Amino acid sequence: MLFACSATDDFFRSRIDHMIDLRHPLAVLASRMPWQEIEARVAQVFSRRGRTGAAMPDLDLFGEQAPAHHRRAPAARD
């Protein structure tokens, strides 16, 4: 009989804190970062702003595309 880990409701999904070494320097740093303060300051920069202008559906930012050539696959060999 198989038993799931008590830390998870799903046998095939482990909790992230069981997969990460919380003593790793980056994990320690992440736990000490003032995330709410950082998010509050950065949110102003990335907030949506009303933009003036018109949509240009015919404008292709990647340049003109070459026509696709449909080649037939060669016959399979036996």
N, CA, C and O atoms as a Tinker XYZ file with bonds, in Angstrom:
   312  protein
     1  N      0.847000   -1.177000    0.000000    73     2
     2  CA     0.000000    0.000000    0.000000    64     1     3
     3  C      0.892000    1.240000    0.000000    63     2     4     5
     4  O      1.879000    1.292000    0.734000    81     3
     5  N      0.552000    2.233000   -0.816000    73     3     6
     6  CA     1.310000    3.477000   -0.892000    64     5     7
     7  C      0.658000    4.542000   -0.041000    63     6     8     9
     8  O     -0.564000    4.685000   -0.036000    81     7
     9  N      1.470000    5.285000    0.674000    73     7    10
    10  CA     0.963000    6.371000    1.491000    64     9    11
    11  C      1.549000    7.687000    1.006000    63    10    12    13
    12  O      2.751000    7.771000    0.751000    81    11
    13  N      0.733000    8.699000    0.876000    73    11    14
    14  CA     1.205000   10.026000    0.483000    64    13    15
    15  C      1.884000   10.695000    1.661000    63    14    16    17
    16  O      1.572000   10.416000    2.819000    81    15
    17  N      2.806000   11.572000    1.353000    73    15    18
    18  CA     3.480000   12.346000    2.391000    64    17    19
    19  C      2.458000   13.204000    3.122000    63    18    20    21
    20  O      1.553000   13.749000    2.490000    81    19
    21  N      2.579000   13.331000    4.408000    73    19    22
    22  CA     1.602000   14.108000    5.177000    64    21    23
    23  C      1.643000   15.591000    4.856000    63    22    24    25
    24  O      0.707000   16.322000    5.179000    81    23
    25  N      2.737000   16.049000    4.212000    73    23    26
    26  CA     2.870000   17.471000    3.908000    64    25    27
    27  C      2.137000   17.871000    2.636000    63    26    28    29
    28  O      2.089000   19.054000    2.299000    81    27
    29  N      1.569000   16.908000    1.929000    73    27    30
    30  CA     0.900000   17.210000    0.676000    64    29    31
    31  C     -0.386000   16.423000    0.553000    63    30    32    33
    32  O     -0.522000   15.347000    1.135000    81    31
    33  N     -1.325000   16.954000   -0.200000    73    31    34
    34  CA    -2.582000   16.249000   -0.436000    64    33    35
    35  C     -2.481000   15.344000   -1.659000    63    34    36    37
    36  O     -3.290000   14.431000   -1.826000    81    35
    37  N     -1.497000   15.593000   -2.509000    73    35    38
    38  CA    -1.334000   14.855000   -3.744000    64    37    39
    39  C     -0.032000   14.069000   -3.663000    63    38    40    41
    40  O      1.014000   14.632000   -3.343000    81    39
    41  N     -0.090000   12.791000   -3.948000    73    39    42
    42  CA     1.084000   11.928000   -3.846000    64    41    43
    43  C      2.204000   12.375000   -4.770000    63    42    44    45
    44  O      3.376000   12.264000   -4.408000    81    43
    45  N      1.873000   12.883000   -5.964000    73    43    46
    46  CA     2.878000   13.224000   -6.962000    64    45    47
    47  C      3.341000   14.672000   -6.898000    63    46    48    49
    48  O      4.190000   15.071000   -7.695000    81    47
    49  N      2.824000   15.456000   -5.996000    73    47    50
    50  CA     3.226000   16.856000   -5.873000    64    49    51
    51  C      3.811000   17.101000   -4.493000    63    50    52    53
    52  O      3.146000   16.926000   -3.472000    81    51
    53  N      5.067000   17.509000   -4.490000    73    51    54
    54  CA     5.724000   17.819000   -3.226000    64    53    55
    55  C      5.609000   19.308000   -2.952000    63    54    56    57
    56  O      5.490000   20.118000   -3.872000    81    55
    57  N      5.646000   19.647000   -1.706000    73    55    58
    58  CA     5.640000   21.061000   -1.346000    64    57    59
    59  C      6.977000   21.670000   -1.712000    63    58    60    61
    60  O      8.012000   21.008000   -1.630000    81    59
    61  N      6.958000   22.931000   -2.115000    73    59    62
    62  CA     8.185000   23.596000   -2.563000    64    61    63
    63  C      9.213000   23.694000   -1.450000    63    62    64    65
    64  O     10.412000   23.631000   -1.722000    81    63
    65  N      8.782000   23.846000   -0.212000    73    63    66
    66  CA     9.750000   23.948000    0.881000    64    65    67
    67  C     10.444000   22.621000    1.165000    63    66    68    69
    68  O     11.440000   22.588000    1.888000    81    67
    69  N      9.929000   21.525000    0.603000    73    67    70
    70  CA    10.604000   20.233000    0.727000    64    69    71
    71  C     11.578000   20.012000   -0.422000    63    70    72    73
    72  O     12.417000   19.114000   -0.351000    81    71
    73  N     11.481000   20.819000   -1.483000    73    71    74
    74  CA    12.368000   20.676000   -2.633000    64    73    75
    75  C     13.546000   21.638000   -2.585000    63    74    76    77
    76  O     14.552000   21.404000   -3.255000    81    75
    77  N     13.447000   22.700000   -1.820000    73    75    78
    78  CA    14.475000   23.736000   -1.777000    64    77    79
    79  C     15.232000   23.649000   -0.463000    63    78    80    81
    80  O     14.645000   23.449000    0.601000    81    79
    81  N     16.553000   23.805000   -0.558000    73    79    82
    82  CA    17.374000   23.867000    0.652000    64    81    83
    83  C     17.248000   25.284000    1.201000    63    82    84    85
    84  O     17.828000   26.222000    0.653000    81    83
    85  N     16.497000   25.434000    2.274000    73    83    86
    86  CA    16.246000   26.750000    2.841000    64    85    87
    87  C     17.480000   27.366000    3.495000    63    86    88    89
    88  O     17.442000   28.517000    3.929000    81    87
    89  N     18.576000   26.605000    3.568000    73    87    90
    90  CA    19.834000   27.149000    4.081000    64    89    91
    91  C     20.701000   27.714000    2.968000    63    90    92    93
    92  O     21.739000   28.316000    3.243000    81    91
    93  N     20.296000   27.532000    1.720000    73    91    94
    94  CA    21.052000   28.055000    0.580000    64    93    95
    95  C     21.087000   29.581000    0.679000    63    94    96    97
    96  O     20.089000   30.188000    1.068000    81    95
    97  N     22.212000   30.212000    0.335000    73    95    98
    98  CA    22.322000   31.674000    0.479000    64    97    99
    99  C     21.222000   32.463000   -0.231000    63    98   100   101
   100  O     20.764000   33.476000    0.297000    81    99
   101  N     20.792000   32.026000   -1.408000    73    99   102
   102  CA    19.729000   32.755000   -2.103000    64   101   103
   103  C     18.378000   32.610000   -1.399000    63   102   104   105
   104  O     17.578000   33.545000   -1.387000    81   103
   105  N     18.129000   31.438000   -0.815000    73   103   106
   106  CA    16.887000   31.247000   -0.065000    64   105   107
   107  C     16.901000   32.094000    1.203000    63   106   108   109
   108  O     15.877000   32.659000    1.587000    81   107
   109  N     18.055000   32.182000    1.848000    73   107   110
   110  CA    18.181000   33.020000    3.050000    64   109   111
   111  C     17.975000   34.484000    2.686000    63   110   112   113
   112  O     17.261000   35.203000    3.384000    81   111
   113  N     18.599000   34.929000    1.591000    73   111   114
   114  CA    18.446000   36.304000    1.143000    64   113   115
   115  C     16.985000   36.610000    0.817000    63   114   116   117
   116  O     16.473000   37.663000    1.196000    81   115
   117  N     16.320000   35.704000    0.123000    73   115   118
   118  CA    14.916000   35.919000   -0.244000    64   117   119
   119  C     14.028000   36.047000    0.984000    63   118   120   121
   120  O     13.043000   36.786000    0.966000    81   119
   121  N     14.368000   35.335000    2.047000    73   119   122
   122  CA    13.548000   35.430000    3.260000    64   121   123
   123  C     13.785000   36.743000    4.010000    63   122   124   125
   124  O     12.970000   37.140000    4.843000    81   123
   125  N     14.893000   37.411000    3.717000    73   123   126
   126  CA    15.217000   38.664000    4.412000    64   125   127
   127  C     14.863000   39.911000    3.608000    63   126   128   129
   128  O     14.967000   41.026000    4.120000    81   127
   129  N     14.453000   39.736000    2.372000    73   127   130
   130  CA    14.136000   40.883000    1.508000    64   129   131
   131  C     12.801000   41.515000    1.932000    63   130   132   133
   132  O     11.854000   40.797000    2.252000    81   131
   133  N     12.724000   42.850000    1.937000    73   131   134
   134  CA    11.456000   43.528000    2.254000    64   133   135
   135  C     10.564000   43.579000    1.000000    63   134   136   137
   136  O     10.429000   44.630000    0.374000    81   135
   137  N      9.957000   42.434000    0.640000    73   135   138
   138  CA     9.244000   42.303000   -0.628000    64   137   139
   139  C      8.089000   43.287000   -0.770000    63   138   140   141
   140  O      7.876000   43.804000   -1.867000    81   139
   141  N      7.350000   43.562000    0.269000    73   139   142
   142  CA     6.219000   44.484000    0.172000    64   141   143
   143  C      6.692000   45.897000   -0.156000    63   142   144   145
   144  O      6.064000   46.591000   -0.955000    81   143
   145  N      7.781000   46.320000    0.447000    73   143   146
   146  CA     8.326000   47.653000    0.164000    64   145   147
   147  C      8.848000   47.738000   -1.266000    63   146   148   149
   148  O      8.614000   48.727000   -1.962000    81   147
   149  N      9.549000   46.705000   -1.697000    73   147   150
   150  CA    10.078000   46.679000   -3.066000    64   149   151
   151  C      8.928000   46.710000   -4.069000    63   150   152   153
   152  O      8.969000   47.464000   -5.041000    81   151
   153  N      7.920000   45.904000   -3.836000    73   151   154
   154  CA     6.774000   45.866000   -4.742000    64   153   155
   155  C      6.060000   47.210000   -4.793000    63   154   156   157
   156  O      5.646000   47.642000   -5.869000    81   155
   157  N      5.908000   47.876000   -3.664000    73   155   158
   158  CA     5.231000   49.169000   -3.630000    64   157   159
   159  C      5.992000   50.208000   -4.440000    63   158   160   161
   160  O      5.380000   51.026000   -5.126000    81   159
   161  N      7.326000   50.184000   -4.369000    73   159   162
   162  CA     8.112000   51.167000   -5.112000    64   161   163
   163  C      8.171000   50.854000   -6.604000    63   162   164   165
   164  O      8.151000   51.769000   -7.427000    81   163
   165  N      8.241000   49.606000   -6.950000    73   163   166
   166  CA     8.358000   49.213000   -8.351000    64   165   167
   167  C      7.009000   49.277000   -9.061000    63   166   168   169
   168  O      6.966000   49.483000  -10.274000    81   167
   169  N      5.928000   49.106000   -8.344000    73   167   170
   170  CA     4.593000   49.101000   -8.958000    64   169   171
   171  C      4.297000   50.404000   -9.677000    63   170   172   173
   172  O      3.604000   50.397000  -10.695000    81   171
   173  N      4.799000   51.513000   -9.180000    73   171   174
   174  CA     4.565000   52.806000   -9.825000    64   173   175
   175  C      5.213000   52.846000  -11.203000    63   174   176   177
   176  O      4.652000   53.420000  -12.136000    81   175
   177  N      6.367000   52.252000  -11.336000    73   175   178
   178  CA     7.084000   52.261000  -12.613000    64   177   179
   179  C      6.377000   51.388000  -13.647000    63   178   180   181
   180  O      6.321000   51.738000  -14.826000    81   179
   181  N      5.837000   50.249000  -13.202000    73   179   182
   182  CA     5.240000   49.300000  -14.126000    64   181   183
   183  C      3.727000   49.392000  -14.208000    63   182   184   185
   184  O      3.095000   48.522000  -14.806000    81   183
   185  N      3.134000   50.413000  -13.629000    73   183   186
   186  CA     1.675000   50.528000  -13.690000    64   185   187
   187  C      1.230000   50.849000  -15.109000    63   186   188   189
   188  O      1.974000   51.448000  -15.885000    81   187
   189  N      0.020000   50.447000  -15.435000    73   187   190
   190  CA    -0.526000   50.717000  -16.772000    64   189   191
   191  C     -0.874000   52.180000  -16.881000    63   190   192   193
   192  O     -1.427000   52.775000  -15.956000    81   191
   193  N     -0.546000   52.747000  -18.010000    73   191   194
   194  CA    -0.850000   54.150000  -18.262000    64   193   195
   195  C     -1.675000   54.251000  -19.532000    63   194   196   197
   196  O     -1.547000   53.435000  -20.444000    81   195
   197  N     -2.516000   55.261000  -19.573000    73   195   198
   198  CA    -3.266000   55.504000  -20.791000    64   197   199
   199  C     -2.325000   55.987000  -21.885000    63   198   200   201
   200  O     -1.567000   56.937000  -21.685000    81   199
   201  N     -2.371000   55.364000  -22.986000    73   199   202
   202  CA    -1.494000   55.723000  -24.102000    64   201   203
   203  C     -2.315000   56.395000  -25.197000    63   202   204   205
   204  O     -3.436000   55.976000  -25.490000    81   203
   205  N     -1.761000   57.417000  -25.786000    73   203   206
   206  CA    -2.429000   58.055000  -26.906000    64   205   207
   207  C     -1.894000   57.434000  -28.180000    63   206   208   209
   208  O     -0.760000   56.957000  -28.222000    81   207
   209  N     -2.696000   57.442000  -29.195000    73   207   210
   210  CA    -2.267000   56.877000  -30.464000    64   209   211
   211  C     -3.326000   55.941000  -31.002000    63   210   212   213
   212  O     -4.359000   55.702000  -30.377000    81   211
   213  N     -3.043000   55.429000  -32.161000    73   211   214
   214  CA    -3.990000   54.534000  -32.815000    64   213   215
   215  C     -3.324000   53.193000  -33.064000    63   214   216   217
   216  O     -2.111000   53.103000  -33.253000    81   215
   217  N     -4.143000   52.158000  -33.060000    73   215   218
   218  CA    -3.640000   50.818000  -33.359000    64   217   219
   219  C     -3.267000   50.761000  -34.830000    63   218   220   221
   220  O     -3.950000   51.333000  -35.679000    81   219
   221  N     -2.179000   50.067000  -35.121000    73   219   222
   222  CA    -1.720000   49.928000  -36.505000    64   221   223
   223  C     -1.647000   48.444000  -36.841000    63   222   224   225
   224  O     -0.570000   47.852000  -36.771000    81   223
   225  N     -2.769000   47.833000  -37.203000    73   223   226
   226  CA    -2.778000   46.383000  -37.420000    64   225   227
   227  C     -1.926000   45.934000  -38.599000    63   226   228   229
   228  O     -1.500000   44.779000  -38.631000    81   227
   229  N     -1.663000   46.811000  -39.573000    73   227   230
   230  CA    -0.874000   46.415000  -40.741000    64   229   231
   231  C      0.621000   46.533000  -40.503000    63   230   232   233
   232  O      1.408000   46.119000  -41.354000    81   231
   233  N      1.033000   47.082000  -39.376000    73   231   234
   234  CA     2.443000   47.263000  -39.087000    64   233   235
   235  C      3.027000   45.960000  -38.554000    63   234   236   237
   236  O      2.549000   45.409000  -37.562000    81   235
   237  N      4.055000   45.483000  -39.219000    73   235   238
   238  CA     4.736000   44.266000  -38.784000    64   237   239
   239  C      6.095000   44.667000  -38.226000    63   238   240   241
   240  O      6.967000   45.098000  -38.980000    81   239
   241  N      6.284000   44.533000  -36.935000    73   239   242
   242  CA     7.517000   44.957000  -36.293000    64   241   243
   243  C      8.708000   44.063000  -36.624000    63   242   244   245
   244  O      9.852000   44.432000  -36.357000    81   243
   245  N      8.449000   42.892000  -37.203000    73   243   246
   246  CA     9.520000   41.961000  -37.512000    64   245   247
   247  C      9.931000   42.018000  -38.980000    63   246   248   249
   248  O     10.736000   41.202000  -39.429000    81   247
   249  N      9.392000   42.964000  -39.723000    73   247   250
   250  CA     9.744000   43.091000  -41.131000    64   249   251
   251  C      8.866000   42.220000  -42.007000    63   250   252   253
   252  O      7.996000   41.490000  -41.532000    81   251
   253  N      9.119000   42.322000  -43.280000    73   251   254
   254  CA     8.320000   41.563000  -44.235000    64   253   255
   255  C      8.679000   40.092000  -44.144000    63   254   256   257
   256  O      9.852000   39.736000  -44.030000    81   255
   257  N      7.682000   39.252000  -44.195000    73   255   258
   258  CA     7.934000   37.822000  -44.099000    64   257   259
   259  C      8.004000   37.217000  -45.485000    63   258   260   261
   260  O      7.205000   37.534000  -46.366000    81   259
   261  N      8.974000   36.344000  -45.657000    73   259   262
   262  CA     9.109000   35.647000  -46.927000    64   261   263
   263  C      7.972000   34.646000  -47.064000    63   262   264   265
   264  O      7.536000   34.064000  -46.070000    81   263
   265  N      7.489000   34.440000  -48.282000    73   263   266
   266  CA     6.412000   33.465000  -48.460000    64   265   267
   267  C      6.908000   32.070000  -48.104000    63   266   268   269
   268  O      8.042000   31.703000  -48.411000    81   267
   269  N      6.064000   31.317000  -47.468000    73   267   270
   270  CA     6.430000   29.963000  -47.058000    64   269   271
   271  C      6.366000   29.039000  -48.269000    63   270   272   273
   272  O      5.384000   29.043000  -49.012000    81   271
   273  N      7.407000   28.259000  -48.460000    73   271   274
   274  CA     7.436000   27.290000  -49.555000    64   273   275
   275  C      7.047000   25.948000  -48.976000    63   274   276   277
   276  O      7.685000   25.441000  -48.053000    81   275
   277  N      6.010000   25.391000  -49.523000    73   275   278
   278  CA     5.544000   24.085000  -49.049000    64   277   279
   279  C      6.223000   23.017000  -49.890000    63   278   280   281
   280  O      5.943000   22.874000  -51.080000    81   279
   281  N      7.098000   22.288000  -49.272000    73   279   282
   282  CA     7.796000   21.214000  -49.974000    64   281   283
   283  C      7.155000   19.901000  -49.608000    63   282   284   285
   284  O      6.699000   19.699000  -48.482000    81   283
   285  N      7.128000   19.028000  -50.561000    73   283   286
   286  CA     6.607000   17.695000  -50.291000    64   285   287
   287  C      7.721000   16.857000  -49.673000    63   286   288   289
   288  O      8.883000   16.948000  -50.070000    81   287
   289  N      7.355000   16.069000  -48.728000    73   287   290
   290  CA     8.333000   15.188000  -48.092000    64   289   291
   291  C      8.733000   14.118000  -49.086000    63   290   292   293
   292  O      7.895000   13.648000  -49.856000    81   291
   293  N     10.015000   13.718000  -49.083000    73   291   294
   294  CA    10.425000   12.647000  -50.000000    64   293   295
   295  C      9.748000   11.335000  -49.619000    63   294   296   297
   296  O      9.379000   11.118000  -48.465000    81   295
   297  N      9.596000   10.484000  -50.594000    73   295   298
   298  CA     8.946000    9.191000  -50.351000    64   297   299
   299  C      9.781000    8.383000  -49.372000    63   298   300   301
   300  O     11.011000    8.394000  -49.434000    81   299
   301  N      9.118000    7.696000  -48.484000    73   299   302
   302  CA     9.819000    6.883000  -47.494000    64   301   303
   303  C     10.440000    5.662000  -48.169000    63   302   304   305
   304  O      9.881000    5.098000  -49.110000    81   303
   305  N     11.599000    5.275000  -47.670000    73   303   306
   306  CA    12.260000    4.076000  -48.206000    64   305   307
   307  C     11.843000    2.885000  -47.383000    63   306   308   309
   308  O     11.626000    2.986000  -46.175000    81   307
   309  N     11.734000    1.760000  -48.047000    73   307   310
   310  CA    11.352000    0.517000  -47.360000    64   309   311
   311  C     12.564000   -0.159000  -46.796000    63   310   312
   312  O     12.450000   -1.220000  -46.182000    81   311
